[in-house]
Amino acid sequence: MSVRCISNESLDTTGFSYTLSLISGKYKMVILYTLMEFGIVRFNEMKKYIGEISYKTLSHNLKELEADRLVHREEYPQIPPKVEYSLTERGKSLIPILDMMCEWGDNNRT
């Protein structure tokens, strides 16, 4: 059995690092959780649900999550404009992780 040596390793090459690069930030996990819980959500509904997030920050994070193929944006050609967000299949693959985080929080809340 070979012993791993930290001096020969790099965090950047791990799956953990890649996953973290997609979901890190103050609000990305909150956005993913919101979509997991409610399915299809409109922008203003999400803003109201999350609360303290600014419109600019929410918009920026949604664009990043969409670029990373975790969130789907559906725009309807109507006036006023209607835009809905949902998890992609790739985003849905994070649900077990989100569920485990919820369970851990419920079990360890003081």
N, CA, C and O of each residue as an XYZ file, in Angstrom:
440
protein
N       0.840     -1.179      0.000
C       0.000      0.000      0.000
C       0.886      1.243      0.000
O       1.774      1.376      0.842
N       0.645      2.149     -0.941
C       1.468      3.352     -1.006
C       0.901      4.429     -0.084
O      -0.310      4.534      0.114
N       1.793      5.208      0.460
C       1.429      6.287      1.360
C       1.437      7.587      0.558
O       2.416      7.920     -0.111
N       0.337      8.302      0.641
C       0.275      9.586     -0.063
C       1.039     10.638      0.711
O       0.994     10.686      1.941
N       1.731     11.467     -0.019
C       2.516     12.541      0.582
C       1.940     13.872      0.106
O       1.818     14.106     -1.097
N       1.592     14.732      1.041
C       0.951     15.996      0.685
C       1.827     16.855     -0.229
O       1.302     17.627     -1.032
N       3.137     16.734     -0.122
C       4.020     17.544     -0.962
C       3.947     17.133     -2.434
O       4.382     17.883     -3.308
N       3.396     15.936     -2.715
C       3.240     15.466     -4.092
C       1.817     15.668     -4.625
O       1.506     15.245     -5.738
N       0.982     16.294     -3.856
C      -0.427     16.442     -4.208
C      -0.773     17.916     -4.421
O      -0.017     18.811     -4.042
N      -1.930     18.140     -5.034
C      -2.431     19.495     -5.214
C      -3.951     19.475     -5.089
O      -4.625     18.687     -5.751
N      -4.473     20.327     -4.254
C      -5.920     20.417     -4.054
C      -6.635     20.730     -5.362
O      -7.756     20.271     -5.581
N      -5.995     21.506     -6.230
C      -6.604     21.916     -7.499
C      -6.992     20.744     -8.397
O      -7.842     20.900     -9.274
N      -6.398     19.597     -8.198
C      -6.666     18.458     -9.074
C      -7.741     17.522     -8.530
O      -8.007     16.475     -9.121
N      -8.355     17.886     -7.417
C      -9.350     17.014     -6.790
C     -10.764     17.327     -7.248
O     -11.064     18.443     -7.672
N     -11.617     16.335     -7.155
C     -13.037     16.535     -7.425
C     -13.652     17.504     -6.439
O     -14.558     18.263     -6.783
N     -13.159     17.478     -5.208
C     -13.638     18.414     -4.185
C     -13.426     19.855     -4.632
O     -14.328     20.685     -4.520
N     -12.248     20.144     -5.132
C     -11.923     21.500     -5.580
C     -12.817     21.932     -6.739
O     -13.280     23.072     -6.780
N     -13.058     21.020     -7.679
C     -13.923     21.350     -8.816
C     -15.343     21.638     -8.341
O     -15.947     22.630     -8.749
N     -15.874     20.775     -7.485
C     -17.228     20.980     -6.974
C     -17.319     22.305     -6.235
O     -18.264     23.070     -6.430
N     -16.338     22.573     -5.392
C     -16.315     23.816     -4.639
C     -16.263     25.030     -5.566
O     -16.867     26.060     -5.267
N     -15.554     24.922     -6.678
C     -15.469     26.042     -7.615
C     -16.833     26.371     -8.216
O     -17.083     27.515     -8.593
N     -17.711     25.381     -8.307
C     -19.046     25.601     -8.869
C     -20.039     26.147     -7.851
O     -20.928     26.922     -8.206
N     -19.896     25.751     -6.590
C     -20.921     26.090     -5.605
C     -20.447     27.043     -4.519
O     -21.216     27.381     -3.619
N     -19.192     27.485     -4.587
C     -18.700     28.382     -3.539
C     -19.265     29.787     -3.734
O     -19.691     30.163     -4.826
N     -19.256     30.519     -2.682
C     -19.816     31.859     -2.677
C     -20.910     31.928     -1.631
O     -21.425     30.904     -1.183
N     -21.254     33.124     -1.255
C     -22.206     33.318     -0.168
C     -23.607     32.818     -0.497
O     -24.321     32.365      0.398
N     -24.019     32.892     -1.772
C     -25.415     32.625     -2.096
C     -25.675     31.449     -3.032
O     -26.829     31.048     -3.185
N     -24.665     30.889     -3.656
C     -24.920     29.834     -4.638
C     -25.626     28.625     -4.031
O     -26.570     28.101     -4.623
N     -25.184     28.181     -2.869
C     -25.843     27.044     -2.232
C     -27.267     27.403     -1.825
O     -28.158     26.556     -1.872
N     -27.484     28.646     -1.427
C     -28.826     29.103     -1.054
C     -29.741     29.078     -2.279
O     -30.895     28.660     -2.183
N     -29.238     29.518     -3.411
C     -30.010     29.502     -4.655
C     -30.327     28.066     -5.054
O     -31.464     27.757     -5.411
N     -29.343     27.200     -4.998
C     -29.562     25.793     -5.336
C     -30.579     25.157     -4.391
O     -31.439     24.392     -4.828
N     -30.484     25.468     -3.106
C     -31.433     24.950     -2.126
C     -32.855     25.443     -2.441
O     -33.814     24.673     -2.381
N     -32.974     26.715     -2.771
C     -34.280     27.298     -3.101
C     -34.907     26.573     -4.285
O     -36.090     26.233     -4.257
N     -34.120     26.340     -5.312
C     -34.637     25.646     -6.500
C     -34.942     24.185     -6.203
O     -35.881     23.623     -6.766
N     -34.158     23.564     -5.325
C     -34.424     22.184     -4.929
C     -35.766     22.105     -4.200
O     -36.554     21.192     -4.448
N     -36.023     23.038     -3.320
C     -37.232     23.013     -2.507
C     -38.492     23.393     -3.286
O     -39.560     22.834     -3.037
N     -38.384     24.327     -4.216
C     -39.569     24.879     -4.858
C     -39.673     24.593     -6.354
O     -40.668     24.967     -6.975
N     -38.676     23.942     -6.946
C     -38.753     23.563     -8.361
C     -38.506     24.729     -9.290
O     -37.362     25.133     -9.502
N     -39.568     25.267     -9.842
C     -39.483     26.399    -10.769
C     -39.784     27.673     -9.990
O     -40.818     27.783     -9.331
N     -38.862     28.638    -10.075
C     -38.974     29.849     -9.278
C     -38.696     31.068    -10.150
O     -37.756     31.080    -10.945
N     -39.520     32.080     -9.988
C     -39.281     33.342    -10.685
C     -38.278     34.178     -9.905
O     -38.112     34.007     -8.697
N     -37.612     35.083    -10.613
C     -36.532     35.891    -10.039
C     -36.981     36.623     -8.774
O     -36.334     36.514     -7.733
N     -38.085     37.367     -8.859
C     -38.540     38.161     -7.714
C     -38.988     37.283     -6.543
O     -38.837     37.668     -5.384
N     -39.534     36.114     -6.843
C     -39.903     35.174     -5.776
C     -38.652     34.731     -5.023
O     -38.643     34.661     -3.794
N     -37.596     34.434     -5.781
C     -36.348     33.999     -5.167
C     -35.744     35.126     -4.342
O     -35.277     34.898     -3.227
N     -35.750     36.321     -4.875
C     -35.221     37.491     -4.167
C     -35.950     37.668     -2.844
O     -35.320     37.896     -1.811
N     -37.266     37.566     -2.871
C     -38.063     37.738     -1.658
C     -37.791     36.608     -0.667
O     -37.683     36.859      0.533
N     -37.680     35.377     -1.147
C     -37.444     34.221     -0.283
C     -36.087     34.301      0.404
O     -35.976     34.057      1.605
N     -35.057     34.644     -0.365
C     -33.699     34.713      0.197
C     -33.566     35.915      1.128
O     -32.942     35.824      2.185
N     -34.146     37.023      0.734
C     -34.174     38.190      1.623
C     -33.024     39.155      1.426
O     -33.155     40.125      0.680
N     -31.900     38.909      2.081
C     -30.832     39.907      2.163
C     -29.993     40.046      0.902
O     -29.106     40.899      0.869
N     -30.222     39.267     -0.117
C     -29.430     39.329     -1.349
C     -29.885     40.503     -2.217
O     -31.082     40.773     -2.320
N     -28.933     41.200     -2.838
C     -29.292     42.303     -3.736
C     -29.696     41.748     -5.095
O     -29.359     40.613     -5.432
N     -30.413     42.541     -5.869
C     -30.824     42.127     -7.210
C     -29.603     41.823     -8.073
O     -29.581     40.841     -8.816
N     -28.587     42.679     -7.964
C     -27.369     42.509     -8.760
C     -26.651     41.205     -8.403
O     -26.214     40.469     -9.288
N     -26.533     40.928     -7.118
C     -25.854     39.713     -6.673
C     -26.626     38.472     -7.087
O     -26.033     37.494     -7.543
N     -27.948     38.502     -6.932
C     -28.766     37.364     -7.338
C     -28.628     37.118     -8.830
O     -28.446     35.979     -9.260
N     -28.713     38.170     -9.615
C     -28.578     38.056    -11.061
C     -27.213     37.492    -11.450
O     -27.125     36.616    -12.311
N     -26.165     37.985    -10.829
C     -24.799     37.533    -11.123
C     -24.627     36.048    -10.787
O     -24.070     35.285    -11.576
N     -25.108     35.653     -9.619
C     -24.982     34.257     -9.206
C     -25.794     33.331    -10.091
O     -25.327     32.243    -10.428
N     -26.986     33.730    -10.473
C     -27.803     32.916    -11.377
C     -27.121     32.751    -12.733
O     -27.151     31.669    -13.320
N     -26.510     33.817    -13.226
C     -25.790     33.733    -14.503
C     -24.609     32.760    -14.404
O     -24.364     31.984    -15.328
N     -23.886     32.804    -13.297
C     -22.768     31.876    -13.116
C     -23.255     30.430    -13.017
O     -22.662     29.534    -13.618
N     -24.329     30.202    -12.265
C     -24.878     28.856    -12.133
C     -25.420     28.352    -13.468
O     -25.336     27.161    -13.769
N     -25.969     29.255    -14.260
C     -26.441     28.887    -15.605
C     -25.252     28.547    -16.512
O     -25.306     27.578    -17.269
N     -24.190     29.338    -16.436
C     -22.995     29.079    -17.246
C     -22.351     27.748    -16.869
O     -21.756     27.080    -17.715
N     -22.470     27.364    -15.601
C     -21.929     26.087    -15.135
C     -22.907     24.931    -15.337
O     -22.652     23.810    -14.896
N     -24.012     25.207    -15.997
C     -25.034     24.218    -16.361
C     -25.697     23.563    -15.153
O     -26.096     22.400    -15.209
N     -25.810     24.319    -14.060
C     -26.502     23.823    -12.879
C     -27.933     24.350    -12.806
O     -28.804     23.731    -12.194
N     -28.161     25.498    -13.436
C     -29.467     26.157    -13.411
C     -29.917     26.439    -14.843
O     -29.123     26.825    -15.701
N     -31.221     26.232    -15.075
C     -31.822     26.525    -16.373
C     -32.643     27.800    -16.249
O     -33.403     27.973    -15.296
N     -32.483     28.684    -17.218
C     -33.230     29.946    -17.272
C     -34.200     29.862    -18.435
O     -33.801     29.619    -19.573
N     -35.468     30.063    -18.144
C     -36.506     30.042    -19.188
C     -37.141     31.423    -19.256
O     -37.737     31.900    -18.290
N     -37.000     32.054    -20.419
C     -37.562     33.395    -20.619
C     -38.773     33.291    -21.526
O     -38.714     32.665    -22.584
N     -39.874     33.907    -21.107
C     -41.110     33.882    -21.880
C     -41.309     35.225    -22.563
O     -41.199     36.273    -21.926
N     -41.605     35.197    -23.875
C     -41.770     36.451    -24.631
C     -43.129     37.093    -24.351
O     -44.085     36.894    -25.101
N     -43.202     37.838    -23.304
C     -44.441     38.513    -22.950
C     -44.116     39.809    -22.246
O     -42.971     40.055    -21.866
N     -45.127     40.633    -22.074
C     -44.951     41.891    -21.363
C     -45.904     41.886    -20.178
O     -47.102     41.690    -20.386
N     -45.449     42.089    -18.959
C     -44.040     42.252    -18.584
C     -43.264     40.945    -18.746
O     -43.856     39.866    -18.764
N     -41.942     41.046    -18.863
C     -41.126     39.848    -19.063
C     -41.300     38.847    -17.914
O     -41.446     39.227    -16.752
N     -41.281     37.588    -18.264
C     -41.386     36.522    -17.267
C     -40.188     35.599    -17.445
O     -39.961     35.060    -18.528
N     -39.424     35.424    -16.370
C     -38.256     34.548    -16.393
C     -38.367     33.588    -15.217
O     -38.615     33.997    -14.083
N     -38.179     32.313    -15.506
C     -38.234     31.290    -14.469
C     -36.913     30.532    -14.431
O     -36.245     30.362    -15.451
N     -36.556     30.087    -13.246
C     -35.322     29.336    -13.041
C     -35.655     27.975    -12.443
O     -36.585     27.835    -11.649
N     -34.879     26.987    -12.840
C     -35.026     25.639    -12.293
C     -33.662     24.958    -12.358
O     -32.738     25.435    -13.017
N     -33.561     23.825    -11.653
C     -32.331     23.052    -11.701
C     -32.271     22.247    -12.991
O     -33.284     21.711    -13.442
N     -31.101     22.165    -13.576
C     -30.881     21.265    -14.709
C     -30.693     19.855    -14.140
O     -30.663     19.673    -12.923
N     -30.571     18.876    -15.007
C     -30.279     17.523    -14.533
C     -28.950     17.502    -13.769
O     -28.807     16.813    -12.759
N     -28.003     18.258    -14.268
C     -26.707     18.348    -13.584
C     -26.881     18.983    -12.207
O     -26.285     18.530    -11.229
N     -27.693     20.025    -12.135
C     -27.981     20.665    -10.858
C     -28.723     19.734     -9.912
O     -28.460     19.719     -8.710
N     -29.653     18.956    -10.461
C     -30.410     18.002     -9.642
C     -29.510     16.922     -9.053
O     -29.834     16.338     -8.019
N     -28.386     16.657     -9.703
C     -27.476     15.649     -9.167
C     -26.835     16.106     -7.857
O     -26.223     15.297     -7.159
N     -26.964     17.389     -7.511
C     -26.472     17.903     -6.234
C     -27.497     17.724     -5.111
O     -27.163     17.938     -3.946
N     -28.721     17.342     -5.428
C     -29.777     17.232     -4.417
C     -29.392     16.303     -3.265
O     -29.639     16.660     -2.113
N     -28.799     15.127     -3.514
C     -28.418     14.294     -2.364
C     -27.458     15.000     -1.405
O     -27.531     14.802     -0.192
N     -26.571     15.810     -1.943
C     -25.631     16.556     -1.101
C     -26.386     17.610     -0.300
O     -26.151     17.768      0.898
N     -27.290     18.331     -0.955
C     -28.090     19.343     -0.266
C     -28.964     18.704      0.805
O     -29.092     19.237      1.907
N     -29.566     17.556      0.480
C     -30.387     16.839      1.460
C     -29.565     16.445      2.688
O     -30.020     16.591      3.822
N     -28.352     15.944      2.448
C     -27.496     15.550      3.574
C     -27.122     16.760      4.430
O     -27.035     16.654      5.654
N     -26.903     17.905      3.787
C     -26.601     19.116      4.547
C     -27.800     19.526      5.399
O     -27.636     19.933      6.549
N     -29.006     19.419      4.837
C     -30.217     19.744      5.594
C     -30.370     18.802      6.778
O     -30.674     19.238      7.889
N     -30.162     17.522      6.543
C     -30.278     16.528      7.605
C     -29.239     16.776      8.697
O     -29.554     16.708      9.886
N     -28.009     17.063      8.293
C     -26.964     17.344      9.264
C     -27.354     18.555     10.116
O     -27.205     18.539     11.338
N     -27.854     19.603      9.457
C     -28.262     20.807     10.187
C     -29.392     20.529     11.159
O     -29.377     21.030     12.283
N     -30.373     19.740     10.743
C     -31.485     19.391     11.635
C     -30.995     18.592     12.835
O     -31.466     18.801     13.953
N     -30.059     17.685     12.614
C     -29.557     16.825     13.691
C     -28.580     17.530     14.627
O     -28.404     17.102     15.768
N     -27.952     18.588     14.168
C     -26.901     19.238     14.967
C     -27.240     20.655     15.408
O     -26.393     21.367     15.949
N     -28.466     21.053     15.176
C     -28.903     22.381     15.602
C     -28.988     22.399     17.118
O     -29.510     21.462     17.722
N     -28.483     23.453     17.736
C     -28.523     23.512     19.209
C     -29.691     24.294     19.708
O     -29.866     24.437     20.918
